[in-house]
Every structure is written in structure tokens, then in C-alpha cells.
Coordinates of C-alpha atoms in Angstrom, one line a residue:
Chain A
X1 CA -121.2 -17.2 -134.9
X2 CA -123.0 -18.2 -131.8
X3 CA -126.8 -17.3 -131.9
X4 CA -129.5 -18.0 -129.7
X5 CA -133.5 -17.7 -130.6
X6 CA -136.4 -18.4 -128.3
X7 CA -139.7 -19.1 -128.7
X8 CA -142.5 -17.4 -128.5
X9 CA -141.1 -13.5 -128.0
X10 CA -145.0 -12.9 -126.5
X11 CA -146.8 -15.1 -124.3
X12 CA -149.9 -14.0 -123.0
X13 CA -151.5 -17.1 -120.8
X14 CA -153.8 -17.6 -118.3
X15 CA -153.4 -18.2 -114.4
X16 CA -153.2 -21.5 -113.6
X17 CA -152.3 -22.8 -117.0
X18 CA -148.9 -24.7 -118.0
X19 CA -146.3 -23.5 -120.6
X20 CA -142.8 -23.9 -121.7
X21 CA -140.5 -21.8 -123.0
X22 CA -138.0 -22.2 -125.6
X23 CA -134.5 -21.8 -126.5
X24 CA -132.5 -22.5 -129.0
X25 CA -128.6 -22.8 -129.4
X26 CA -126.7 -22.6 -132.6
X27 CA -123.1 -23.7 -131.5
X28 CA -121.5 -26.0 -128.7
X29 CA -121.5 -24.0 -125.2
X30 CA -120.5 -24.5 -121.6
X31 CA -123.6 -22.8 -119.8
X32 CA -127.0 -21.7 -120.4
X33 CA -128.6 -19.3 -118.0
X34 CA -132.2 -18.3 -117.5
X35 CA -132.8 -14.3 -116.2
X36 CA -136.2 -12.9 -115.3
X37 CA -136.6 -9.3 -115.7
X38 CA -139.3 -6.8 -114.5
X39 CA -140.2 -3.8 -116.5
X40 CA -137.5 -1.1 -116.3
X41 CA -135.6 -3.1 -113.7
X42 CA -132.5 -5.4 -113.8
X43 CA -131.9 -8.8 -114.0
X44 CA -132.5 -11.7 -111.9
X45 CA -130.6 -15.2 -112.3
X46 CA -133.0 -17.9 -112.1
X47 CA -130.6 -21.1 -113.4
X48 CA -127.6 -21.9 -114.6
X49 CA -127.6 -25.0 -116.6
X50 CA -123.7 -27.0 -116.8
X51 CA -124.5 -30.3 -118.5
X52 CA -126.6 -32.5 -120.8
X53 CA -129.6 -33.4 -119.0
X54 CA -129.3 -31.1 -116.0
X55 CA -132.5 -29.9 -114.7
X56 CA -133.6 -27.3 -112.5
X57 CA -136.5 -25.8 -110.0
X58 CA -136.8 -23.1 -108.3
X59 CA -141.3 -22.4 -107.3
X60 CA -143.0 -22.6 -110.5
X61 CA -140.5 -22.7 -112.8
X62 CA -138.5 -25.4 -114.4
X63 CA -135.3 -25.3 -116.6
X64 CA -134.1 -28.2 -118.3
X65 CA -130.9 -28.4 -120.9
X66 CA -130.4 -30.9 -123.7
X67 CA -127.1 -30.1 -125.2
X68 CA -127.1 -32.6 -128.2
X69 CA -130.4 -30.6 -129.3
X70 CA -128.7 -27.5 -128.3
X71 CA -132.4 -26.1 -126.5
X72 CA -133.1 -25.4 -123.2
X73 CA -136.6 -24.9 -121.7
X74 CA -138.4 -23.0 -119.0
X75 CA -141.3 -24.6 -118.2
X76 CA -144.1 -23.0 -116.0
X77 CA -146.5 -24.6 -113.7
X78 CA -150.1 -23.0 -113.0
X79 CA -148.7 -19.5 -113.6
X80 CA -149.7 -16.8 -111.3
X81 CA -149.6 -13.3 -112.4
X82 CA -146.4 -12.8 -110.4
X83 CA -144.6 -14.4 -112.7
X84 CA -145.5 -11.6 -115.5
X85 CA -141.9 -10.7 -116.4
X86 CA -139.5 -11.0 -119.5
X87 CA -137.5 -13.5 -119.5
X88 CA -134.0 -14.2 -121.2
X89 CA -132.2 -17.2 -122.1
X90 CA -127.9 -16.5 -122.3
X91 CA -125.1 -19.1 -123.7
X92 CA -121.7 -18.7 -122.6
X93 CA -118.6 -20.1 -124.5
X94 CA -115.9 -20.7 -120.9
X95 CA -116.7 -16.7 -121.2
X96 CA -115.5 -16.6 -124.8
X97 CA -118.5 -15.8 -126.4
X98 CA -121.8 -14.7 -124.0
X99 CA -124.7 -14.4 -126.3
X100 CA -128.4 -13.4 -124.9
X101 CA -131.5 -14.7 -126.8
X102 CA -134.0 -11.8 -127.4
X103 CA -136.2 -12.7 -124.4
X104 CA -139.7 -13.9 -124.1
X105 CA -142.2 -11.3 -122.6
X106 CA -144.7 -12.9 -120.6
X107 CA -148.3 -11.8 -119.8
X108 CA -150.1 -13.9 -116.9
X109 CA -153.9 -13.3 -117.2
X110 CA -156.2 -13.3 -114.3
Chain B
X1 CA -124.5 -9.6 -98.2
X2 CA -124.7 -6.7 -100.1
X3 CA -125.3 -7.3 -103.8
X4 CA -123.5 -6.0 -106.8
X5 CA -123.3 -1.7 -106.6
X6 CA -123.4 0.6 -109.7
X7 CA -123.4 3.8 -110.2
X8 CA -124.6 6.2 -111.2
X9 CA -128.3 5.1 -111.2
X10 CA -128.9 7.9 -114.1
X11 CA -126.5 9.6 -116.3
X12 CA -127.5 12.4 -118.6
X13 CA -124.3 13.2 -121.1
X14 CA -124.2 15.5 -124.2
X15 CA -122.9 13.7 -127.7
X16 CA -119.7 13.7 -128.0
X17 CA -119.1 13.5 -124.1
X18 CA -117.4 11.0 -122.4
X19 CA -119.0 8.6 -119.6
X20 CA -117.7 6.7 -116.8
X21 CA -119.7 4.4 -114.8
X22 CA -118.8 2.2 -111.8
X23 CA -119.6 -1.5 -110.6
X24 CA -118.7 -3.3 -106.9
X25 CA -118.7 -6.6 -107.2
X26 CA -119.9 -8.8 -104.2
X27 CA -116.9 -9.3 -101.8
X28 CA -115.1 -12.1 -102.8
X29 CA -116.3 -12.1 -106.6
X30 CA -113.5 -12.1 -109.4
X31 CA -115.0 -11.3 -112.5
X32 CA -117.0 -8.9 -113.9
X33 CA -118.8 -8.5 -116.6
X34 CA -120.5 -5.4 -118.5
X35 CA -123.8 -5.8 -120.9
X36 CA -125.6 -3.2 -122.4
X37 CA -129.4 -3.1 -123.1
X38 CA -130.1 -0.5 -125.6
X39 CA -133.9 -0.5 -126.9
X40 CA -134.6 -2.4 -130.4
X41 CA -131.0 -4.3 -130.0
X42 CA -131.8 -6.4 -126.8
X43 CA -129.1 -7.4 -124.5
X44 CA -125.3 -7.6 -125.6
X45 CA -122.3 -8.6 -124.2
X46 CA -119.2 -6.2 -123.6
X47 CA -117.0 -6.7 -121.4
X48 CA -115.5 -9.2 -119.1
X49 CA -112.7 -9.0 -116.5
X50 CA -111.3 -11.2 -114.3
X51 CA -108.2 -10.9 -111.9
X52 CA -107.7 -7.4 -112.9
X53 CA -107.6 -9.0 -116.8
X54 CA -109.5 -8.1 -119.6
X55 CA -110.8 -11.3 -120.6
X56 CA -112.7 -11.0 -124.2
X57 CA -115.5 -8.0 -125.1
X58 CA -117.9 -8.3 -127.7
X59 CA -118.7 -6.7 -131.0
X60 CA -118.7 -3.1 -129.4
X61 CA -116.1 -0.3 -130.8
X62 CA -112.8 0.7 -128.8
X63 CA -114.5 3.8 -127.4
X64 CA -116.1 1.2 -124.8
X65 CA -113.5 1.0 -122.6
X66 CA -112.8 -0.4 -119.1
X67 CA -110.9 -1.6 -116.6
X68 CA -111.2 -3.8 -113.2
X69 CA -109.2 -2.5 -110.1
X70 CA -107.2 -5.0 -107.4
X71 CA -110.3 -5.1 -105.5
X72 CA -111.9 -6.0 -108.1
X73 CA -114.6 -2.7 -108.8
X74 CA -114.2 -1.8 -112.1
X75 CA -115.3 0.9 -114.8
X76 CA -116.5 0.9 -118.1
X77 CA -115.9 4.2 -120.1
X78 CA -117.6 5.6 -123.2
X79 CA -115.4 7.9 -125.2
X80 CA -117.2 10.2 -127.7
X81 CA -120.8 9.4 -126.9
X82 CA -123.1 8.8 -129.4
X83 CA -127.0 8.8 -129.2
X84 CA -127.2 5.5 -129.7
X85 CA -125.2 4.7 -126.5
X86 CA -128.3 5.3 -124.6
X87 CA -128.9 2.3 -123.2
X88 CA -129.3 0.8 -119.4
X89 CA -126.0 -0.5 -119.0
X90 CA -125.8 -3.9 -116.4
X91 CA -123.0 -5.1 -114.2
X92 CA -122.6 -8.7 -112.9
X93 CA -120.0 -10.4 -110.8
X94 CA -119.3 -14.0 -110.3
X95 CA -116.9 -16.0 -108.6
X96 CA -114.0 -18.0 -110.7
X97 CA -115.4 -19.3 -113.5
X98 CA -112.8 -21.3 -114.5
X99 CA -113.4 -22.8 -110.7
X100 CA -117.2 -23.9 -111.1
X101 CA -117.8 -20.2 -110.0
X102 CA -120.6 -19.4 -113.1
X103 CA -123.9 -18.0 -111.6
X104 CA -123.8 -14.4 -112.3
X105 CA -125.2 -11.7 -109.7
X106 CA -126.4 -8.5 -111.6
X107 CA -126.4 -5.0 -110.6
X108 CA -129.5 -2.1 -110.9
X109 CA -127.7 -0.5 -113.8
X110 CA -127.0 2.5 -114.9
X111 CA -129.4 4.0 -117.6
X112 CA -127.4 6.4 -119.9
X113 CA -129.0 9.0 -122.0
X114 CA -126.9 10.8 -124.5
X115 CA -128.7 13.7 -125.8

């Protein structure tokens, strides 16, 4: 059974400050996606991640994948308070098995 | 370009009711996929359709239903609503995935109370 954990479930940090995000992976996957979302809002796709090694940026943020660890990061650069959001790590199986972590809710300080 | 539809935005629906809600894809997306986000249980997978197909769904019982229609909309149904069905329930499209196609677009949702 494919599980997914990330680490830490609350981040409170302060603006301007660095951190990274974790995720872990329990079984062999095709894709790992990152997904930002707002208080009582949707969704929003921030990266899909296809291969060992791949890396992506998009502003602040930074995903990364290392298959043969099975973890992904999101790493954040001198977070502004903008970026106060929960965010959600998901590993897909070629659509066979699409499993979300439990999401990390983030607090940017002033 | 217009971004993935659903509707209803709200849905208020009586146990033991049944619910249908609605998804547009963006034009020229193939699948679609259903996830539910019900408080205390996170977000979970349900359904996935491609080319009209259903494709897998997750652990959920056969009173989630649905279906994807040739241009590609589709429906998810809830038979015999229970309270715990209340939930925001989340649409997203993609293009093939078998072709490379894999970022997912998500919808507002749907937030369904069963009362």
C-alpha cells in the first residue's frame, strides 16, 4: 500500500527565513506533485516531478525529487507572508494508485 | 483559457439523498479526476476517467459513482448520502497522461453538506 508522510504538518517561520519541506514515499512511483492551497479554497499545482534528480523553481519555492530515497522536498527561500498556505505533496502510480500526503500548514511571520 | 468548471459551488442534501455534481474540463483535456477533502481524513483519491473510461477509483464505496461524457465533462454521483460525505469535493483535468500529459489543473469544488 502506497503511503506518503511529510514533515513537519505545522510550520510557523519567520519572513525572510529558509526552510524545506518534506516528503516521504513508501513505494516506487511515476510522479510526485506539489499543491498549494489557501484556506477554504482549491488547489493550486506548483510541480510535477518525472524523474530521479529532477528539480524545479517557480519564485521562492523549490522542489526537488530523489527517487532512490523515495522523498521529495519543497524548499523555501526568505519566505514572505504570501506564501502562508498548506501545502500538499501527491504520488501517482501511471494513475494506478494517487495518494496525497496529509499536507504541511504553513504560517509565515512578519 | 478558461480553467476547469464545477458545479454546483454549494450543495445542501438531506441523508439518504442522492447528489450529482458536474466538472468541465479545459478544452482539449482527456482525463479527469475526482478527490474528495472531507475534514479529519485529508485529501483522497476517487475517481479517474480518461477517453470516456473509467480508469481506477480508490478505496471509496460503489455509491460514489460517475461517469465522463464524449466531450469529456463528467459527473460524480453519490447515492444514499451519508453525513460523512460532506466534504469539498475537487475536480482536475489533465491532458494524456500516458502522452507526458501529467500536470493536473484543479477546479473550485464543490462543498457538499449532508445534513
Amino acid at each position: 500500500e502506497l503511503k506518503v508522510e511529510q514533515n513537519p504538518l505545522f510550520l510557523s517561520m519567520q519572513e525572510g527565513k529558509n526552510y524545506t519541506i518534506y516528503c516521504n514515499y513508501s513505494t516506487t512511483s511515476d510522479r510526485l506533485y506539489w499543491y498549494r492551497q489557501d484556506p477554504g479554497k482549491s488547489l493550486e499545482s506548483l510541480f510535477v516531478l518525472l524523474s530521479n534528480g529532477a528539480v524545479k523553481q517557480e519564485g521562492r519555492l523549490m522542489a526537488s525529487l530523489d527517487t532512490k530515497a523515495r522523498l521529495s522536498t519543497l524548499h523555501i527561500t526568505a519566505a514572505v507572508h504570501d506564501l502562508s498556505a498548506t501545502y500538499f505533496c501527491a504520488v501517482d502510480m501511471n494513475g494506478q494508485n494517487f495518494v496525497f500526503g496529509p499536507g504541511t500548514r504553513l504560517s509565515v511571520l512578519p | 483559457e478558461a480553467g476547469v468548471t464545477q458545479s454546483p459551488t454549494h450543495l445542501i442534501k438531506t441523508r439518504g439523498q442522492q447528489a450529482t455534481l458536474r466538472c468541465s474540463p479545459i478544452s482539449g483535456h482527456t482525463s479527469v479526476y475526482w478527490y474528495q477533502q472531507a475534514l479529519g481524513l485529508g485529501l483522497q483519491f476517487l475517481l479517474w476517467y480518461d477517453e470516456g473510461e473509467e480508469r481506477n477509483r480508490g478505496n471509496f464505496p460503489p455509491r460514489f459513482s460517475g461517469r465522463q461524457f464524449p466531450n469529456y465533462s463528467s459527473e460524480l454521483n453519490v447515492n444514499a448520502l451519508e453525513l460523512e460525505d460532506s466534504a469539498l469535493y475537487l475536480c482536475a483535468s489533465s491532458l494524456d497522461p500516458w502522452g507526458g500529459g501529467y500536470e493536473q489543473y484543479v477546479g473550485p469544488g464543490t462543498r457538499l453538506t449532508v445534513t
